[in-house]
Tab-separated table of C-alpha atoms in Angstrom:
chain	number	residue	atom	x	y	z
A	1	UNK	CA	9.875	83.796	50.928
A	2	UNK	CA	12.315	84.291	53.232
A	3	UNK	CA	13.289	80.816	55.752
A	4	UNK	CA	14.727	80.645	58.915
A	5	UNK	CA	17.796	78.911	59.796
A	6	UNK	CA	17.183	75.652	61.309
A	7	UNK	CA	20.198	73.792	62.879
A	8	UNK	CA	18.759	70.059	63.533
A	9	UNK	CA	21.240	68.386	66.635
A	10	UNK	CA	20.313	65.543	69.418
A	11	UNK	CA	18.737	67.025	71.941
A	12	UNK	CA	17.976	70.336	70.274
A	13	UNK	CA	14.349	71.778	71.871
A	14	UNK	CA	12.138	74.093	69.430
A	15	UNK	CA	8.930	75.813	69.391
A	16	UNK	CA	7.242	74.648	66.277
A	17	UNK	CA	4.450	76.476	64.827
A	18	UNK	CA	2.418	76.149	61.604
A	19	UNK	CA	-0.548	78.573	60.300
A	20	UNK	CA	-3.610	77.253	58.045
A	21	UNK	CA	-3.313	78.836	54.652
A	22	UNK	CA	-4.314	82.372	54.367
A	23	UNK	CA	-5.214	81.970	57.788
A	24	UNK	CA	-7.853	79.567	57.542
A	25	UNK	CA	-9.102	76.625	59.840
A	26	UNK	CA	-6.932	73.751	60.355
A	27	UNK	CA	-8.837	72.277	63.067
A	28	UNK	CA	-13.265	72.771	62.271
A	29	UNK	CA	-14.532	70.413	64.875
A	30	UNK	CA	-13.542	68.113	68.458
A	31	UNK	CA	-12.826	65.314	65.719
A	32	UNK	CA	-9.876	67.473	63.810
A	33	UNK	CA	-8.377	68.373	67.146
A	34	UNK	CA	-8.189	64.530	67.991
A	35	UNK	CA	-6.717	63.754	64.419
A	36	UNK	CA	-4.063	65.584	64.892
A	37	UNK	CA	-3.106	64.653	68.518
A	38	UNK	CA	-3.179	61.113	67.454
A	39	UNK	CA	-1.066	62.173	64.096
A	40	UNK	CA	1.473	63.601	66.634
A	41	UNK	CA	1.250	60.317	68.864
A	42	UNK	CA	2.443	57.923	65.718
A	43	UNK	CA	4.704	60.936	64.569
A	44	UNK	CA	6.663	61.115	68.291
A	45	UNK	CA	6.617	57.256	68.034
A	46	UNK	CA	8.335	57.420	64.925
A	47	UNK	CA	10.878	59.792	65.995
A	48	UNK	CA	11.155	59.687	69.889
A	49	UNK	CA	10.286	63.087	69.882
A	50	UNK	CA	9.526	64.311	73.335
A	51	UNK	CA	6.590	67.145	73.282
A	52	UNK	CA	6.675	69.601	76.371
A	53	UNK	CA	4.016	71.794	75.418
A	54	UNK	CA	1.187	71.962	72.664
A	55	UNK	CA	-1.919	74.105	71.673
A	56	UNK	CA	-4.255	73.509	69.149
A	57	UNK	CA	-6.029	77.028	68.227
A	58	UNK	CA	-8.369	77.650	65.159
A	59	UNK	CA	-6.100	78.088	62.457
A	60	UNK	CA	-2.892	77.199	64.139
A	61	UNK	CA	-0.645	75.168	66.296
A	62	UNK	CA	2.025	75.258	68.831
A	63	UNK	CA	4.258	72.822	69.930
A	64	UNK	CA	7.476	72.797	72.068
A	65	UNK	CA	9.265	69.727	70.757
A	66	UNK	CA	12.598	68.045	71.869
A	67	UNK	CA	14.200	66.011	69.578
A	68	UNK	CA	16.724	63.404	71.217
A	69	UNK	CA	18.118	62.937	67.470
A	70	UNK	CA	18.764	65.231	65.106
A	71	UNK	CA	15.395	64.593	63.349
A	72	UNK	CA	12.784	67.747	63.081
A	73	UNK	CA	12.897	68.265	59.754
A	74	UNK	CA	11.839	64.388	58.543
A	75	UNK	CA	9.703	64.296	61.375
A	76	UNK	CA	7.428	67.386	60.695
A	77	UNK	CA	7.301	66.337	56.881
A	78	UNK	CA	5.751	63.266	58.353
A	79	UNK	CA	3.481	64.924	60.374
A	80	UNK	CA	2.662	68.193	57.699
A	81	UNK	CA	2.234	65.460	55.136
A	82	UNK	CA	0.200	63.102	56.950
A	83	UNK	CA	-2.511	64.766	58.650
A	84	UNK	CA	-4.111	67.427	55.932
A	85	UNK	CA	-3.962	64.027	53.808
A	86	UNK	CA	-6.484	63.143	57.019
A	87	UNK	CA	-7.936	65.993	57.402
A	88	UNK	CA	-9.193	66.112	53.597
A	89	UNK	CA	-10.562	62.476	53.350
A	90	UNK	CA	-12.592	63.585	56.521
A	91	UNK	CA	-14.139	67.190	55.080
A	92	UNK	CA	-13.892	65.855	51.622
A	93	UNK	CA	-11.430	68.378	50.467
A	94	UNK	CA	-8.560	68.709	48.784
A	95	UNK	CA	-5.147	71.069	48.276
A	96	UNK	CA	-3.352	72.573	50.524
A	97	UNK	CA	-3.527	72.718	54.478
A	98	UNK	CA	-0.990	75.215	55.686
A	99	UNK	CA	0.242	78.159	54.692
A	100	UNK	CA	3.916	76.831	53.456
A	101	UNK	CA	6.974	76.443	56.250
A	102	UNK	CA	6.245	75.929	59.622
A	103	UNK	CA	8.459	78.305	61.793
A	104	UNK	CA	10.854	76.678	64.381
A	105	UNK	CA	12.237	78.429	66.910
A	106	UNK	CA	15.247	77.221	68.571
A	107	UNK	CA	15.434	77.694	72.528
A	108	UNK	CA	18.139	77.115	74.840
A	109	UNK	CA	17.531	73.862	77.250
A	110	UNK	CA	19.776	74.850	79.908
A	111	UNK	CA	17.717	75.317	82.737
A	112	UNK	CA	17.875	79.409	83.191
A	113	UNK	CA	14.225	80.006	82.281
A	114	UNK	CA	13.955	79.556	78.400
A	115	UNK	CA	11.785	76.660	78.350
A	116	UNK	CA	9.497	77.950	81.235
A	117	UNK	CA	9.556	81.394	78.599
A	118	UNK	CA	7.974	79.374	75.385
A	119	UNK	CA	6.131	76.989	77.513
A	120	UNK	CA	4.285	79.860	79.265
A	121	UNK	CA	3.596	81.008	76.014
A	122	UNK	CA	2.185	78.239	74.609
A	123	UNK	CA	0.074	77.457	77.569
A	124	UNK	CA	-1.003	81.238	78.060
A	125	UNK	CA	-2.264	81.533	73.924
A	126	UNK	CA	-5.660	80.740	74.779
A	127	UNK	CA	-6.138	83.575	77.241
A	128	UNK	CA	-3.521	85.926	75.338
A	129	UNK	CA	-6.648	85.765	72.569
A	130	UNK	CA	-9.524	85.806	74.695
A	131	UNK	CA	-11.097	82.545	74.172
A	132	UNK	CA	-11.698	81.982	77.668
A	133	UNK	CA	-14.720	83.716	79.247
A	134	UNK	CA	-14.367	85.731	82.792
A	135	UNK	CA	-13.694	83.403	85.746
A	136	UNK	CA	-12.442	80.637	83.445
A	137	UNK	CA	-8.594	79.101	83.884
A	138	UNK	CA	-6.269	78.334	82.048
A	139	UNK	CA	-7.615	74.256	82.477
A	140	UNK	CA	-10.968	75.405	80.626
A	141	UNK	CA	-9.240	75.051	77.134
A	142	UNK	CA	-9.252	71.779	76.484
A	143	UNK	CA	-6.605	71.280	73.215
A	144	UNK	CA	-3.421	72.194	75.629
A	145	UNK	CA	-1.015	70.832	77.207
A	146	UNK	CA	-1.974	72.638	80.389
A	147	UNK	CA	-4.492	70.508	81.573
A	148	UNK	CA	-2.266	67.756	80.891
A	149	UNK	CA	0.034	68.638	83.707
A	150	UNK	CA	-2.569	68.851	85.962
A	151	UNK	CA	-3.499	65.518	85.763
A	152	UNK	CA	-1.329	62.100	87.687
A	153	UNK	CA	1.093	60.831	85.473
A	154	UNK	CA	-0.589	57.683	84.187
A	155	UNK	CA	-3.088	59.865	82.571
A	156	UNK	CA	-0.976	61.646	80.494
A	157	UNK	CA	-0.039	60.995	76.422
A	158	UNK	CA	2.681	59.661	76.620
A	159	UNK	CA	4.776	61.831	74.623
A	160	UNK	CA	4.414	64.490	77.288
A	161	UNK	CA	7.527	65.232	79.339
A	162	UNK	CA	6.749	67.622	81.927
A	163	UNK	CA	9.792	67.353	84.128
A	164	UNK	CA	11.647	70.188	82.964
A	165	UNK	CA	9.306	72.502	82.642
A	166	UNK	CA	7.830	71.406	86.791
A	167	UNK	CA	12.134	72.093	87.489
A	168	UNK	CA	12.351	75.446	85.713
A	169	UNK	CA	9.294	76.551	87.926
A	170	UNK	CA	10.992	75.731	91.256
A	171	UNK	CA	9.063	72.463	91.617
A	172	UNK	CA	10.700	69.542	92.599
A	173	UNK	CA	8.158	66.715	92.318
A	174	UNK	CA	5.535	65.658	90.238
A	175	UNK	CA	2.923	65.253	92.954
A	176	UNK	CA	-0.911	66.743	93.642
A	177	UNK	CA	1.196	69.432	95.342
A	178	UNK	CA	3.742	70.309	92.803
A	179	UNK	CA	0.450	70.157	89.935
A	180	UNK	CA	-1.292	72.719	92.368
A	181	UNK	CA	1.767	75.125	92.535
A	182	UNK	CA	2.356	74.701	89.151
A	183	UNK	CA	-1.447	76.128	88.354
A	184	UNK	CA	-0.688	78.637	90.909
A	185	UNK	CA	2.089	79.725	89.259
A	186	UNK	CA	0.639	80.074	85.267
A	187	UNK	CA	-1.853	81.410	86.496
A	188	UNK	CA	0.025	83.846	88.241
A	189	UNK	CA	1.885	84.677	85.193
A	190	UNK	CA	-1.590	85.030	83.329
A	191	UNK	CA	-1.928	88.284	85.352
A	192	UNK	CA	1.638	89.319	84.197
A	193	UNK	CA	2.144	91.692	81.697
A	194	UNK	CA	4.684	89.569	79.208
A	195	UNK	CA	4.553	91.813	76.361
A	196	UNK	CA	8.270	91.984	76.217
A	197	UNK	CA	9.458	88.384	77.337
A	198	UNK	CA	7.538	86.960	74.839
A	199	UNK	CA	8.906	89.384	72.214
A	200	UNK	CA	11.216	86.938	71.388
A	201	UNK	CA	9.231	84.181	70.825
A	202	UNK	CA	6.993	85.684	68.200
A	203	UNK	CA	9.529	87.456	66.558
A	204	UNK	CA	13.258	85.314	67.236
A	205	UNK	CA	15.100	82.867	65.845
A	206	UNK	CA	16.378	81.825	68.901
A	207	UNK	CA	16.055	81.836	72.023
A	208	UNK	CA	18.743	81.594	74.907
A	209	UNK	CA	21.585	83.167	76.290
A	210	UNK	CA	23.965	85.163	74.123
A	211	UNK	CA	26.446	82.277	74.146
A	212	UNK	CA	24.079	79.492	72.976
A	213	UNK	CA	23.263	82.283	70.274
A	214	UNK	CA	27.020	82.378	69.299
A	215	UNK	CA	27.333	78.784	68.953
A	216	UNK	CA	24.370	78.148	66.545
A	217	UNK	CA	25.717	81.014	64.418
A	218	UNK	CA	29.029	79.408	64.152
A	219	UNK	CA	27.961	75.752	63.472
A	220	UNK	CA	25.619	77.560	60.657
A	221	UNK	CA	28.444	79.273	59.583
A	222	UNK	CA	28.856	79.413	55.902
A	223	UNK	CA	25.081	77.738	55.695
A	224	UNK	CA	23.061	80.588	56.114
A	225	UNK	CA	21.912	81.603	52.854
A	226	UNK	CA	20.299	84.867	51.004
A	227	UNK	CA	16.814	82.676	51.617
A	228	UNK	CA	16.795	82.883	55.192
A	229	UNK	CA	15.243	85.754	57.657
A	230	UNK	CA	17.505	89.028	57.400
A	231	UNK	CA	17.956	89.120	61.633
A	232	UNK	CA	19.662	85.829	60.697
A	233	UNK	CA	22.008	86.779	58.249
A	234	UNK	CA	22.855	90.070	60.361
A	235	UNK	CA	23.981	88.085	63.179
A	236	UNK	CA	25.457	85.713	60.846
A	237	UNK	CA	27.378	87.941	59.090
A	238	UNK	CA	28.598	90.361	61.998
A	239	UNK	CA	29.852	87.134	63.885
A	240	UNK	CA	32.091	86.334	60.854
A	241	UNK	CA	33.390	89.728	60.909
A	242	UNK	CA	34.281	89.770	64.071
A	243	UNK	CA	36.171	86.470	63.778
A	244	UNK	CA	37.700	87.961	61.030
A	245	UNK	CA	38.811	91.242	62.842
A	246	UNK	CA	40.426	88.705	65.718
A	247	UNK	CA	42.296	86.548	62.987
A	248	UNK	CA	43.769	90.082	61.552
A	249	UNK	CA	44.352	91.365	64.949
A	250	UNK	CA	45.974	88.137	66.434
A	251	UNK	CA	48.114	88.575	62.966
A	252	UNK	CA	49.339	92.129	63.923
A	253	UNK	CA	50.130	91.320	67.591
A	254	UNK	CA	47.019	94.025	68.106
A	255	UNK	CA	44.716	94.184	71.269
A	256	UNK	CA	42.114	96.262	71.906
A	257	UNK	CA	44.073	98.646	73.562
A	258	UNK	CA	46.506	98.913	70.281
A	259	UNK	CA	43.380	99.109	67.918
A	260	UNK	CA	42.110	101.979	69.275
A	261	UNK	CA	45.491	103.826	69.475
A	262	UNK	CA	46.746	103.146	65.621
A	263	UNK	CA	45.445	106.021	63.464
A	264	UNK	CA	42.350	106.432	61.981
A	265	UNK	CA	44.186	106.622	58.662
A	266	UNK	CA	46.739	103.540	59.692
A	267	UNK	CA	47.308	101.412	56.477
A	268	UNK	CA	46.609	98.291	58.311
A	269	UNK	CA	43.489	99.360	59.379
A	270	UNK	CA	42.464	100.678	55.862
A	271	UNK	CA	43.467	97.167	54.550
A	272	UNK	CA	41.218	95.592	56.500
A	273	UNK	CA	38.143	97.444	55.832
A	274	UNK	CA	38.827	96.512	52.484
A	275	UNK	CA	38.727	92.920	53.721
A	276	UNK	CA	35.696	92.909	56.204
A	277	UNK	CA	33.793	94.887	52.487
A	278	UNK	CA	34.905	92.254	50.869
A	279	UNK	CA	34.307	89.203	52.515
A	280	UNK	CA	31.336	90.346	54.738
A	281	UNK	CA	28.209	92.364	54.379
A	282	UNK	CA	29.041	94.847	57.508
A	283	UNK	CA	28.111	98.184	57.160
A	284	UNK	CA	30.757	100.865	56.834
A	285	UNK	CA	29.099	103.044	60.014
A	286	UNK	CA	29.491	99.469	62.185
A	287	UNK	CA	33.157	99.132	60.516
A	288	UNK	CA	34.240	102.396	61.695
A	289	UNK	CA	32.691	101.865	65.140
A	290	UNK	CA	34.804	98.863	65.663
A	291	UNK	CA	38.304	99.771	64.449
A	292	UNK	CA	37.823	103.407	65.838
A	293	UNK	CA	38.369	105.254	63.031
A	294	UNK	CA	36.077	107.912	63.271
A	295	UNK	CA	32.823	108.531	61.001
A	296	UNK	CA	31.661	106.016	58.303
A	297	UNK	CA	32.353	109.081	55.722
A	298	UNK	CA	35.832	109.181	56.505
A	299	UNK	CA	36.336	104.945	56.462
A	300	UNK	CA	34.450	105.724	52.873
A	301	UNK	CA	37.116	108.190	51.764
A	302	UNK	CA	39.894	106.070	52.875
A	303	UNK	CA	38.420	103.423	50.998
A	304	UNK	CA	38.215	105.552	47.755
A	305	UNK	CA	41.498	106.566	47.951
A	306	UNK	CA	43.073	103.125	48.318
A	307	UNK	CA	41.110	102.040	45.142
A	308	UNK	CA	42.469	104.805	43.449
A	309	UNK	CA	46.036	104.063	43.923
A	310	UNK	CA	45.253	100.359	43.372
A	311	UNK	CA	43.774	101.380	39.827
A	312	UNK	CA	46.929	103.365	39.178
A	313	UNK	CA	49.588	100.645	40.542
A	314	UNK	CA	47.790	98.213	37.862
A	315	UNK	CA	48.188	100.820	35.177
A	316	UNK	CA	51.894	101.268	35.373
């Protein structure tokens, strides 16, 4: 089954989410929901994770978890170990819980709005699938971190951190006032149609700005393995060739301006297709696009002909 790259850093924030097998319940009753919250209280105790959102549906779970050390992947064995051990003492039950890998979706913490993105998402999931009746809020669900934030600070687990999420919405203290504004302002985005921000979220690896993107591809670099989500190894692959195509360009004294203006037949250029095929999955249609030589059919013939006259050079 295909996995998702994971890159595991201090201070690295994800959205963490896990599925009951073949869809079933993880959580059956008020006593499962509390289980688990108090698994996740020993588990950020163990780790010093810092959690700053969580919902607890039927048959799965969100959380948005910082981890001030590089620790997600011993610390959600921990906790994807401990508690369906819990959970089958209690229902008398064995085998497995969840439905394999838990997904983990990496999301820029730099203060432009990501966070508030996954956050909203997490806190929104309960009216996104219409468990709350008409005239209900967002507060009404009571396995979320939403209602959490409503309430003083003493009050709260205290694995919460809500000050990041209070600054990415524009409010600057955690008082009565800044709790009523921030209800004002989910709820608000309840009414929002958020079909395509929170595209990402359900379907990304990652999200962030193009930049933080970058840099997680190139510390994975080399890492990312036929196992892992294709979108991955796309973005993977194209940011090696593109290295690649700088390296040979720096090489030839080419810019851009020179690239484009060196034949579509140039030797140099045919040379390094036969690299970037080589060395990198890139298609020959985004090949051609990038050294501007014309149709993927022609970079195809070019490349035929160079075998060609490599078979014959290694006849004679």
């Amino acid at each position: 089954m295909p996995r998702q790259m994971r890159r595991e850093f201090a201070g690295a924030i994800y959205h963490v989410m896990n599925r009951g097998d073949r869809r079933e319940e993880i959580f059956r009753n008020e006593r499962d929901r509390r289980m688990f919250l108090s698994t996740l209280t020993e588990a950020c105790g163990k780790t010093g994770w810092q959690i700053h959102a969580y919902c607890l549906m039927r048959n799965h779970f969100h959380l948005v978890v910082e981890t001030p050390q590089a620790n997600l992947g011993v610390g959600m064995k921990w906790l994807l170990g401990v508690y369906p051990k819990r959970f089958n003492i209690g229902h008398k039950e064995c085998g497995h819980l969840f439905a394999g890998r838990y997904k983990a979706l990496h999301v820029e913490g730099s203060g432009n709005g990501y966070l508030r993105t996954v956050c909203d998402y997490v806190h929104l999931n309960p009216a996104r699938a219409g468990l709350l009746k008409g005239g209900e809020g967002l507060e009404d669900f009571p396995w979320s971190s939403y209602g959490d934030y409503l309430k003083a600070p003493g009050q709260r687990p205290v694995w919460l951190r809500v000050d990041r999420l209070l600054g990415e919405k524009g409010i600057a203290k955690d008082s009565a006032a800044g709790r009523r504004q921030f209800a004002r302002l989910t709820e608000q985005r309840r009414r929002e149609d958020l079909a395509k921000e929170f595209k990402p979220v359900e379907r990304g690896w990652c999200l962030g700005s193009e930049e933080f993107r970058q840099e997680l591809l190139a510390a994975a670099s080399g890492r990312i393995r036929a196992t892992h989500y294709g979108a991955e190894r796309r973005e993977e692959q194209e940011a090696k060739a593109r290295r690649l195509l700088r390296e040979e360009m720096g090489q030839m004294g080419w810019d851009d301006a020179a690239l484009r203006q060196a034949g579509k037949g140039d030797e140099r250029k045919v040379r390094l297709v036969a690299r970037l095929r080589k060395e990198t999955t890139m298609s020959l249609k985004w090949i051609a696009q990038h050294l501007a030589m014309g149709s993927w059919t022609h970079v195809s013939n070019l490349l035929g002909t160079r075998r060609k006259q490599e078979s014959l050079k290694s006849e004679n």
